[in-house]
PDB file of C-alpha atoms in Angstrom:
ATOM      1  CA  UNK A   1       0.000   0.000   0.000  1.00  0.00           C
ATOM      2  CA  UNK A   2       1.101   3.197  -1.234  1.00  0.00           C
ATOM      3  CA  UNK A   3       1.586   6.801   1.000  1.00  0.00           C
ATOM      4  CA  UNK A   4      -1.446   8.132  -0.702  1.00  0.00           C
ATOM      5  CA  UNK A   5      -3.309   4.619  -0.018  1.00  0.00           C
ATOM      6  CA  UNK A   6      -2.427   5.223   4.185  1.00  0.00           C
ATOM      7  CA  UNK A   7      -3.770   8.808   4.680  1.00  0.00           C
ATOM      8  CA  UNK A   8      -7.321   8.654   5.649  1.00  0.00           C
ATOM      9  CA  UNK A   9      -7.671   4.722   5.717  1.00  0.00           C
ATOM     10  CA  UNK A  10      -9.456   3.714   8.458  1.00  0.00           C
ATOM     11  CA  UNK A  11      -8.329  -0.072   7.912  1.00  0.00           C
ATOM     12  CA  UNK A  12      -6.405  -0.045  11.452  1.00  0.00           C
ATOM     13  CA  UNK A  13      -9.637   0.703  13.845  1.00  0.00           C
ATOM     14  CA  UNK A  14     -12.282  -1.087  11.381  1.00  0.00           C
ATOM     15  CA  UNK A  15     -12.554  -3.828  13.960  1.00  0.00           C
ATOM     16  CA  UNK A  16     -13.516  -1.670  16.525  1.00  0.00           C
ATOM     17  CA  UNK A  17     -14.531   1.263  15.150  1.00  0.00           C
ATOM     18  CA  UNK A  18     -18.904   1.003  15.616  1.00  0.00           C
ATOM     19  CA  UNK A  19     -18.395   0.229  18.994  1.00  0.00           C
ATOM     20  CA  UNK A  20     -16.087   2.825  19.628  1.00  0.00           C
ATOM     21  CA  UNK A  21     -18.876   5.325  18.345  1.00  0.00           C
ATOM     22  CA  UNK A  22     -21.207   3.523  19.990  1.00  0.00           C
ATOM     23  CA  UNK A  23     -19.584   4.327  23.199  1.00  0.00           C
ATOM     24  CA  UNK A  24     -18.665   7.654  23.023  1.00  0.00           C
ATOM     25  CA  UNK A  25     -21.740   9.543  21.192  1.00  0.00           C
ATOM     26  CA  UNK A  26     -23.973   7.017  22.053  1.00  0.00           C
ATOM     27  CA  UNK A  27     -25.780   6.482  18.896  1.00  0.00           C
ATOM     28  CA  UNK A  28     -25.756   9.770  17.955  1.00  0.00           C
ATOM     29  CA  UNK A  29     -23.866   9.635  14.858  1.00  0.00           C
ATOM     30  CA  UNK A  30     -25.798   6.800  13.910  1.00  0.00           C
ATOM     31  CA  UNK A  31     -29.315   8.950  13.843  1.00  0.00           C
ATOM     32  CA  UNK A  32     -27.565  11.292  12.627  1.00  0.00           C
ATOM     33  CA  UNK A  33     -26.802   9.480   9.454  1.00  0.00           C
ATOM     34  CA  UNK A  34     -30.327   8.008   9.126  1.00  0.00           C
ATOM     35  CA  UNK A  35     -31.903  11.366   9.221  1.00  0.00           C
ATOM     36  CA  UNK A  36     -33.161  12.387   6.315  1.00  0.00           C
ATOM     37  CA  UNK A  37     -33.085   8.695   4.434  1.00  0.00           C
ATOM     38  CA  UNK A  38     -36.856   8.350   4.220  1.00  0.00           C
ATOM     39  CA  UNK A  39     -36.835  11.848   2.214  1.00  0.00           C
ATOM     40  CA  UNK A  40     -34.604  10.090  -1.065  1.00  0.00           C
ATOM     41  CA  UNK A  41     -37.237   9.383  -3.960  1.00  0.00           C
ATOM     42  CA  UNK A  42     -37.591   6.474  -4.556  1.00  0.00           C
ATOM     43  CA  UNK A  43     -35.948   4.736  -7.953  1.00  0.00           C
ATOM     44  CA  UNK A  44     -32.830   7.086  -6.942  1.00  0.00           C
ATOM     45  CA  UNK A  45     -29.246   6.638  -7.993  1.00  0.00           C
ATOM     46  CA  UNK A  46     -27.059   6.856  -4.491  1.00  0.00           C
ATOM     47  CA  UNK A  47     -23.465   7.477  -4.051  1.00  0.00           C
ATOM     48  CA  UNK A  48     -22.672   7.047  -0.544  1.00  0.00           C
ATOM     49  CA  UNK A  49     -18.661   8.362  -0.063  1.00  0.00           C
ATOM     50  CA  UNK A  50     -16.845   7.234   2.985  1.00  0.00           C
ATOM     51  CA  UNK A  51     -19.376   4.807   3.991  1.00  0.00           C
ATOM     52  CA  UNK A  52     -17.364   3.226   6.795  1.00  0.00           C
ATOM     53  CA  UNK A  53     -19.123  -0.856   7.769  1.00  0.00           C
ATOM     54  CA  UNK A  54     -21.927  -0.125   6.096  1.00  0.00           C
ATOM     55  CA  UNK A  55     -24.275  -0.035   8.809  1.00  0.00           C
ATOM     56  CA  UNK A  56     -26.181   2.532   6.388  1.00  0.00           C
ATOM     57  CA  UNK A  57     -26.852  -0.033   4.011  1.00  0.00           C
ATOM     58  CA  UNK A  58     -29.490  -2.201   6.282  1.00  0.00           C
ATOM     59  CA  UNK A  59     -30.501   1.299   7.196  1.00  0.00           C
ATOM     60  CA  UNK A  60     -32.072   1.683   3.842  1.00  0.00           C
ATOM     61  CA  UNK A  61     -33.682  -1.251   4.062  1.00  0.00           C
ATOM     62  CA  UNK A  62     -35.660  -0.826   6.565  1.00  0.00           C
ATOM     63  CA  UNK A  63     -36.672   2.843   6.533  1.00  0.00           C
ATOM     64  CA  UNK A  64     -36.399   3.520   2.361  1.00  0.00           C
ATOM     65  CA  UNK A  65     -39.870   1.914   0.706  1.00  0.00           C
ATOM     66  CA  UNK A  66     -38.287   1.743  -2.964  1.00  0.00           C
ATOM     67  CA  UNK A  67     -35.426   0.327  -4.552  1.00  0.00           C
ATOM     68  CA  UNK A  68     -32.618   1.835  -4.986  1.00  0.00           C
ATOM     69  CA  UNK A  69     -29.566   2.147  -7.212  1.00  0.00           C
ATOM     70  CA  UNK A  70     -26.761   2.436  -4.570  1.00  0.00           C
ATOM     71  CA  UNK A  71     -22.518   2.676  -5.583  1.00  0.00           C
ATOM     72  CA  UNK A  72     -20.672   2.053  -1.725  1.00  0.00           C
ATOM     73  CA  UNK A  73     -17.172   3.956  -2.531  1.00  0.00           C
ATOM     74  CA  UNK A  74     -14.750   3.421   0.628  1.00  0.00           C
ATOM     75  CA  UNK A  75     -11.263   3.411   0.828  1.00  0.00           C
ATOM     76  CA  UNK A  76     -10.552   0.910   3.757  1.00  0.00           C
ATOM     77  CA  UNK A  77     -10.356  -2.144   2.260  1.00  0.00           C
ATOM     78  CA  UNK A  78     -11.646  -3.676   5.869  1.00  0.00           C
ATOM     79  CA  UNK A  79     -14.361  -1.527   5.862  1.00  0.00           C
ATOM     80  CA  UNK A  80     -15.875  -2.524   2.724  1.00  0.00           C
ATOM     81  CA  UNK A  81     -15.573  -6.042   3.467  1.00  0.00           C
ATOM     82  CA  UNK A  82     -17.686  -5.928   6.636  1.00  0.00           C
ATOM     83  CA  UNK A  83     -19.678  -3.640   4.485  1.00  0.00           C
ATOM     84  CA  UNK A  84     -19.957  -6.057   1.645  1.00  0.00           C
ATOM     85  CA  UNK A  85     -21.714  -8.747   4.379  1.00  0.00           C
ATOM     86  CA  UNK A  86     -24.824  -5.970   5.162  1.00  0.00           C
ATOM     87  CA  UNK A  87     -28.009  -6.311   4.479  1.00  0.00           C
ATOM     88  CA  UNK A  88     -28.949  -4.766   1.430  1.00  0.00           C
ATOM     89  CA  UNK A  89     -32.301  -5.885   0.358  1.00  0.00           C
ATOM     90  CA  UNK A  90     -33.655  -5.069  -2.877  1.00  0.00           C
ATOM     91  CA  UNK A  91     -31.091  -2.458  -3.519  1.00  0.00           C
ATOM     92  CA  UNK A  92     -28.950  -2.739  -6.082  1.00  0.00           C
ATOM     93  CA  UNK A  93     -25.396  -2.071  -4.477  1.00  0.00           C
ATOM     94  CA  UNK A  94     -22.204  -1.423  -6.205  1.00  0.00           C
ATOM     95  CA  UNK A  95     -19.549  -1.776  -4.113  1.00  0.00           C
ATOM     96  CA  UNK A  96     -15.889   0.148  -5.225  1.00  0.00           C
ATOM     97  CA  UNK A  97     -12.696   0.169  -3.102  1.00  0.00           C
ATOM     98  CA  UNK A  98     -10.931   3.651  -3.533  1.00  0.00           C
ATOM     99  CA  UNK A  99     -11.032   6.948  -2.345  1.00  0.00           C
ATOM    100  CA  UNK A 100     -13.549   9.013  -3.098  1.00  0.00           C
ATOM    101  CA  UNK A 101     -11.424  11.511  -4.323  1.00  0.00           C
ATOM    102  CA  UNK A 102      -9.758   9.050  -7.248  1.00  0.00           C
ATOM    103  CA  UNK A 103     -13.910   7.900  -8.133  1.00  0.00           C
ATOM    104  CA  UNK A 104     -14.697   8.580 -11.618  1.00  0.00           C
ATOM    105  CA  UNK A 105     -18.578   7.777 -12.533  1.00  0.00           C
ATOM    106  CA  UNK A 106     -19.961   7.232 -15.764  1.00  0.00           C
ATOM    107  CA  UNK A 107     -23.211   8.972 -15.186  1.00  0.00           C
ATOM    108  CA  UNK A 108     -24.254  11.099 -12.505  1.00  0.00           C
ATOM    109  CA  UNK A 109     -26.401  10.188  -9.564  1.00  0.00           C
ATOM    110  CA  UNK A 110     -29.632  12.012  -7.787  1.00  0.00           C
ATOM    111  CA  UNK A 111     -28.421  11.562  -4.222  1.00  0.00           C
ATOM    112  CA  UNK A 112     -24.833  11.811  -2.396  1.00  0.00           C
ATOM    113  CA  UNK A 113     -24.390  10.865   1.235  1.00  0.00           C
ATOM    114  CA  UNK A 114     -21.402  11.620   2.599  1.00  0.00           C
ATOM    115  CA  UNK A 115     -21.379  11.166   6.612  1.00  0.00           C
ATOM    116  CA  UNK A 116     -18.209  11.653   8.811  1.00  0.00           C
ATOM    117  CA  UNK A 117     -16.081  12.477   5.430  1.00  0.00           C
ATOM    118  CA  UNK A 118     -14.748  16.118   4.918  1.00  0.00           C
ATOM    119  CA  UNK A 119     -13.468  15.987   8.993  1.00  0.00           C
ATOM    120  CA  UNK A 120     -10.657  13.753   7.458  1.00  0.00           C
ATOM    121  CA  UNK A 121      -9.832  17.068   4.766  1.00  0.00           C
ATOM    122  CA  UNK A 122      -7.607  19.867   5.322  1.00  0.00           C
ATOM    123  CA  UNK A 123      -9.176  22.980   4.010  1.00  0.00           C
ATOM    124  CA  UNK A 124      -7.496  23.214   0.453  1.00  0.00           C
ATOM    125  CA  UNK A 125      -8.451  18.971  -0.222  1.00  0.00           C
ATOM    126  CA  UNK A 126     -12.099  19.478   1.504  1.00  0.00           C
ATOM    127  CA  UNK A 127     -12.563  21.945  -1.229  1.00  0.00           C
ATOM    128  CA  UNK A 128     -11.457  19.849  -4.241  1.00  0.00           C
ATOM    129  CA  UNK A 129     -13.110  16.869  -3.074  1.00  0.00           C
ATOM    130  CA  UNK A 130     -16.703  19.096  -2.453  1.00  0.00           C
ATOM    131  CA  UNK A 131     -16.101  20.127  -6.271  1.00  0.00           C
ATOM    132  CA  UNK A 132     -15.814  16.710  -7.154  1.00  0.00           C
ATOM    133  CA  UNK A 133     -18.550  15.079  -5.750  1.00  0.00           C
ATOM    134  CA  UNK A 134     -20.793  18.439  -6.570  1.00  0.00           C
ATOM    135  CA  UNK A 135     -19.867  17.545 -10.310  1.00  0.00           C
ATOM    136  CA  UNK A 136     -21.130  13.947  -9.616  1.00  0.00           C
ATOM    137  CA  UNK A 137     -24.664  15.469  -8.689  1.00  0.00           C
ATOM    138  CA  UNK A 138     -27.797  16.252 -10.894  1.00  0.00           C
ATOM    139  CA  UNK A 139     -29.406  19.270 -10.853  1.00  0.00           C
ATOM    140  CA  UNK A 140     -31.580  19.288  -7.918  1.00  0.00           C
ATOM    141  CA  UNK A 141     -30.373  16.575  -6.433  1.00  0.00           C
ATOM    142  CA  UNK A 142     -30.077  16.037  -2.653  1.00  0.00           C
ATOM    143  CA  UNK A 143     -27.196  15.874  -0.731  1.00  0.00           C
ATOM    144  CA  UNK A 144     -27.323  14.526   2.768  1.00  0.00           C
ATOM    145  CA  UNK A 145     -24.294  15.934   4.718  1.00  0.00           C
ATOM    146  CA  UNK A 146     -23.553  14.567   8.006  1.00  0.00           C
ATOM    147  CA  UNK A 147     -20.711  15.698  10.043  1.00  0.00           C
ATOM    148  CA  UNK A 148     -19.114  17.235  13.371  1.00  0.00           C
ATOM    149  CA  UNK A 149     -19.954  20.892  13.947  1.00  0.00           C
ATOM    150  CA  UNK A 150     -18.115  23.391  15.917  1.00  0.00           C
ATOM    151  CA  UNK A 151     -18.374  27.155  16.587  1.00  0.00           C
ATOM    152  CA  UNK A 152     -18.119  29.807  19.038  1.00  0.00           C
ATOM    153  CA  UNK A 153     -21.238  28.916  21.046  1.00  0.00           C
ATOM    154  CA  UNK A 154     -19.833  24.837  21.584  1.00  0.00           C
ATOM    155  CA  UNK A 155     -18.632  24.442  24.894  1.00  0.00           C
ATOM    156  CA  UNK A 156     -15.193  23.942  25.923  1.00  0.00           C
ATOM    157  CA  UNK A 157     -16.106  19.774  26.030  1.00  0.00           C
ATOM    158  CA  UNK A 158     -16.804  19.339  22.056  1.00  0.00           C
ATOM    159  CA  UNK A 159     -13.714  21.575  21.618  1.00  0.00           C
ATOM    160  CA  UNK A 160     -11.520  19.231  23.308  1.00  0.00           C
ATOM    161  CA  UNK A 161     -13.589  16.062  22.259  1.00  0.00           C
ATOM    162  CA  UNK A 162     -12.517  17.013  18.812  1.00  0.00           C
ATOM    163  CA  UNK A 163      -8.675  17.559  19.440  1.00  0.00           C
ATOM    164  CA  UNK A 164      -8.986  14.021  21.287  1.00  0.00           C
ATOM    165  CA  UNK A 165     -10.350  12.758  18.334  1.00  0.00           C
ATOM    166  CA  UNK A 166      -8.258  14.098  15.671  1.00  0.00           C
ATOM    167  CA  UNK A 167      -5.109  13.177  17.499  1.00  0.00           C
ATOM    168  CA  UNK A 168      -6.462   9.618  17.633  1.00  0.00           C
ATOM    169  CA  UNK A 169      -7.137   8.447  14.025  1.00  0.00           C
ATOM    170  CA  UNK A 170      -4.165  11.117  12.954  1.00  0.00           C
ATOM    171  CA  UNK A 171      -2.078   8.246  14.410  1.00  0.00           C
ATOM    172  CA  UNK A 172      -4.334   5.794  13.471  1.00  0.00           C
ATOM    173  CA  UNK A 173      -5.344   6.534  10.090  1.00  0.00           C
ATOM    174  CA  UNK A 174      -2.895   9.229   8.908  1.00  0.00           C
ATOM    175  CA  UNK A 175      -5.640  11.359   9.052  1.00  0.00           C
ATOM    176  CA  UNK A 176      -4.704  14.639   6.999  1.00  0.00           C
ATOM    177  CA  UNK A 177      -7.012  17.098   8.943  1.00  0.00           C
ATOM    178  CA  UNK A 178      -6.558  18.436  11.973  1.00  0.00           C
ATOM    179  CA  UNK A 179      -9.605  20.916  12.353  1.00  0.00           C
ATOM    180  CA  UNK A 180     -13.050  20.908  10.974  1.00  0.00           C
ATOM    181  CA  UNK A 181     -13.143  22.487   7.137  1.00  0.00           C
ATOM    182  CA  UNK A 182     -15.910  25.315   6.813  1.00  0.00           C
ATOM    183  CA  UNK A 183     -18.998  22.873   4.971  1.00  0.00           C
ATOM    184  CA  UNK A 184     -21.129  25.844   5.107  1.00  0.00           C
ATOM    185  CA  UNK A 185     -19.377  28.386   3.373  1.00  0.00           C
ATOM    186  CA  UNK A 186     -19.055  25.754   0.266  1.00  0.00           C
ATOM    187  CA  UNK A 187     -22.339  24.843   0.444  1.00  0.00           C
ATOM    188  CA  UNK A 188     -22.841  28.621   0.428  1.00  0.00           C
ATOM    189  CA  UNK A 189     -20.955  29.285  -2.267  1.00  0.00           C
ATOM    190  CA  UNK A 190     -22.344  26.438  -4.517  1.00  0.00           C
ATOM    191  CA  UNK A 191     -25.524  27.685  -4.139  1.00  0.00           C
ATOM    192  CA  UNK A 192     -26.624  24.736  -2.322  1.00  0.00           C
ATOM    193  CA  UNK A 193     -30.454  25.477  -0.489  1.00  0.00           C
ATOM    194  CA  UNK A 194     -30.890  24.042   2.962  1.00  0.00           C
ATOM    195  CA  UNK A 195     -34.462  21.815   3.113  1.00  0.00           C
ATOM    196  CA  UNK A 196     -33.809  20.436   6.503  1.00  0.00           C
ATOM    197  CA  UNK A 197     -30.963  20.323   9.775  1.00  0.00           C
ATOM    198  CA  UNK A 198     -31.132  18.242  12.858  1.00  0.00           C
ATOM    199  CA  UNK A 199     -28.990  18.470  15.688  1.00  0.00           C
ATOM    200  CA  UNK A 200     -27.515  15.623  17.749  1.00  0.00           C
ATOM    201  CA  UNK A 201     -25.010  15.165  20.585  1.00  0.00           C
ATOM    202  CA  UNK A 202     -25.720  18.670  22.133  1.00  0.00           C
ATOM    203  CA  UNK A 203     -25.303  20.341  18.436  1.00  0.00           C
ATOM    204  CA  UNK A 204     -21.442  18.495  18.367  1.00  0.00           C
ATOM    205  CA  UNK A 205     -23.623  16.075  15.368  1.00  0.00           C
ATOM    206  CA  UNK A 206     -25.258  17.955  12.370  1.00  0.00           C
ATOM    207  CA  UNK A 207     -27.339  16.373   9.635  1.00  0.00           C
ATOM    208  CA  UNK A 208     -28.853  18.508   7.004  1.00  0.00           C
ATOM    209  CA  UNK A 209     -30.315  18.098   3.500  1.00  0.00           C
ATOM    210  CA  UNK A 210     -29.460  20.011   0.872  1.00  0.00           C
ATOM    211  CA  UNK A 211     -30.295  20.347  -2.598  1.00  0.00           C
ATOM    212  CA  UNK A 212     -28.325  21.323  -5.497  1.00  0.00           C
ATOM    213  CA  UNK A 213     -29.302  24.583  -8.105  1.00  0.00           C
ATOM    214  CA  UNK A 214     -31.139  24.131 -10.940  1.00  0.00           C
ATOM    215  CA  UNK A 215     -29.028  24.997 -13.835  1.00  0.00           C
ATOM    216  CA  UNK A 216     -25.735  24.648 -12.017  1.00  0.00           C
ATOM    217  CA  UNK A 217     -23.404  22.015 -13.888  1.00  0.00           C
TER     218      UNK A 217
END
């Protein structure tokens, strides 16, 4: 495995890793996840990027009514294989092993989810990689963004939570990042509009849907 291959894998705590969050946010980034699933219309094409085990997977099944066409990218080869043993129903699943930022689609798809995924981004790469994936979305398509949220209102406990964390899976995973990129001002920027936001974990956990401009390529 290559340099490039080690930064951001999260092969190393795989086997532990759902517990672990588990644990410490006590479901909460689960939920989180599963927020707005029920919303995706049905006969959608799905990229979920960064999808971890694949606990998301049997999540579909039993909240989404429809089938679904779903391509699973994740770069841990360990996590896709305990993803690859989920339930998946009726969905159709594609499952690809590489980083999302090296994923080249043929077509476009109607839905993204990407949970837990820009943290792992310094500012410059959680740019590129929010370009790339917004080029992989129709027009009006949704994008369900779930990820850690700080500002100056969090108390001193999420601040620290998150340093913990980050210094963690830095030596774990070669994680890149070391502080949260700012999601909303590219969101912003890209015109995104916001059609829903729940908070979890005392507001450390945000989930929102968000839906891409008409007439933006």
């Amino acid at each position: 495995m290559g340099t490039n291959e080690r930064i951001n894998n999260y092969d190393t705590p795989a086997w532990f890793y759902d517990p672990l969050s588990a644990l410490v946010f006590w479901g909460a980034q689960r939920r989180a996840q599963n927020a707005f699933i029920h919303l995706v219309p049905p006969g959608s094409k799905v990229l979920i990027a960064g999808g971890g085990t694949g606990k998301i997977l049997e999540e579909l099944v039993r909240i989404h009514p429809g089938t679904l066409s779903v391509t699973y990218v994740e770069k841990s080869g360990k996590m896709l294989s305990k993803a690859r043993k989920r339930d998946h129903g009726d969905h159709q699943v594609q499952f690809v092993h590489a980083g999302i930022e090296d994923f080249a689609p043929t077509e476009p798809f109607d839905c993204l989810f990407t949970a837990f995924l820009f943290d792992n981004f310094t500012g410059g790469n959680a740019r590129a990689i929010f370009s790339h994936l917004d080029g992989m979305l129709n027009q009006g398509g949704c994008w369900l963004y779930t990820d850690f949220r700080i500002n100056r209102a969090s108390p001193v406990f999420h601040k620290l939570l998150l340093k913990m964390m980050y210094v963690l899976f830095r030596w774990l995973c070669r994680v890149e990042a070391t502080w949260l990129p700012d999601m909303n001002f590219l969101f912003s920027e890209a015109g995104y509009r916001q059609q829903g936001e729940k908070k979890f974990y005392g507001a450390f956990i945000v989930a929102r849907l968000l839906v891409k401009p008409a007439g933006k390529n």
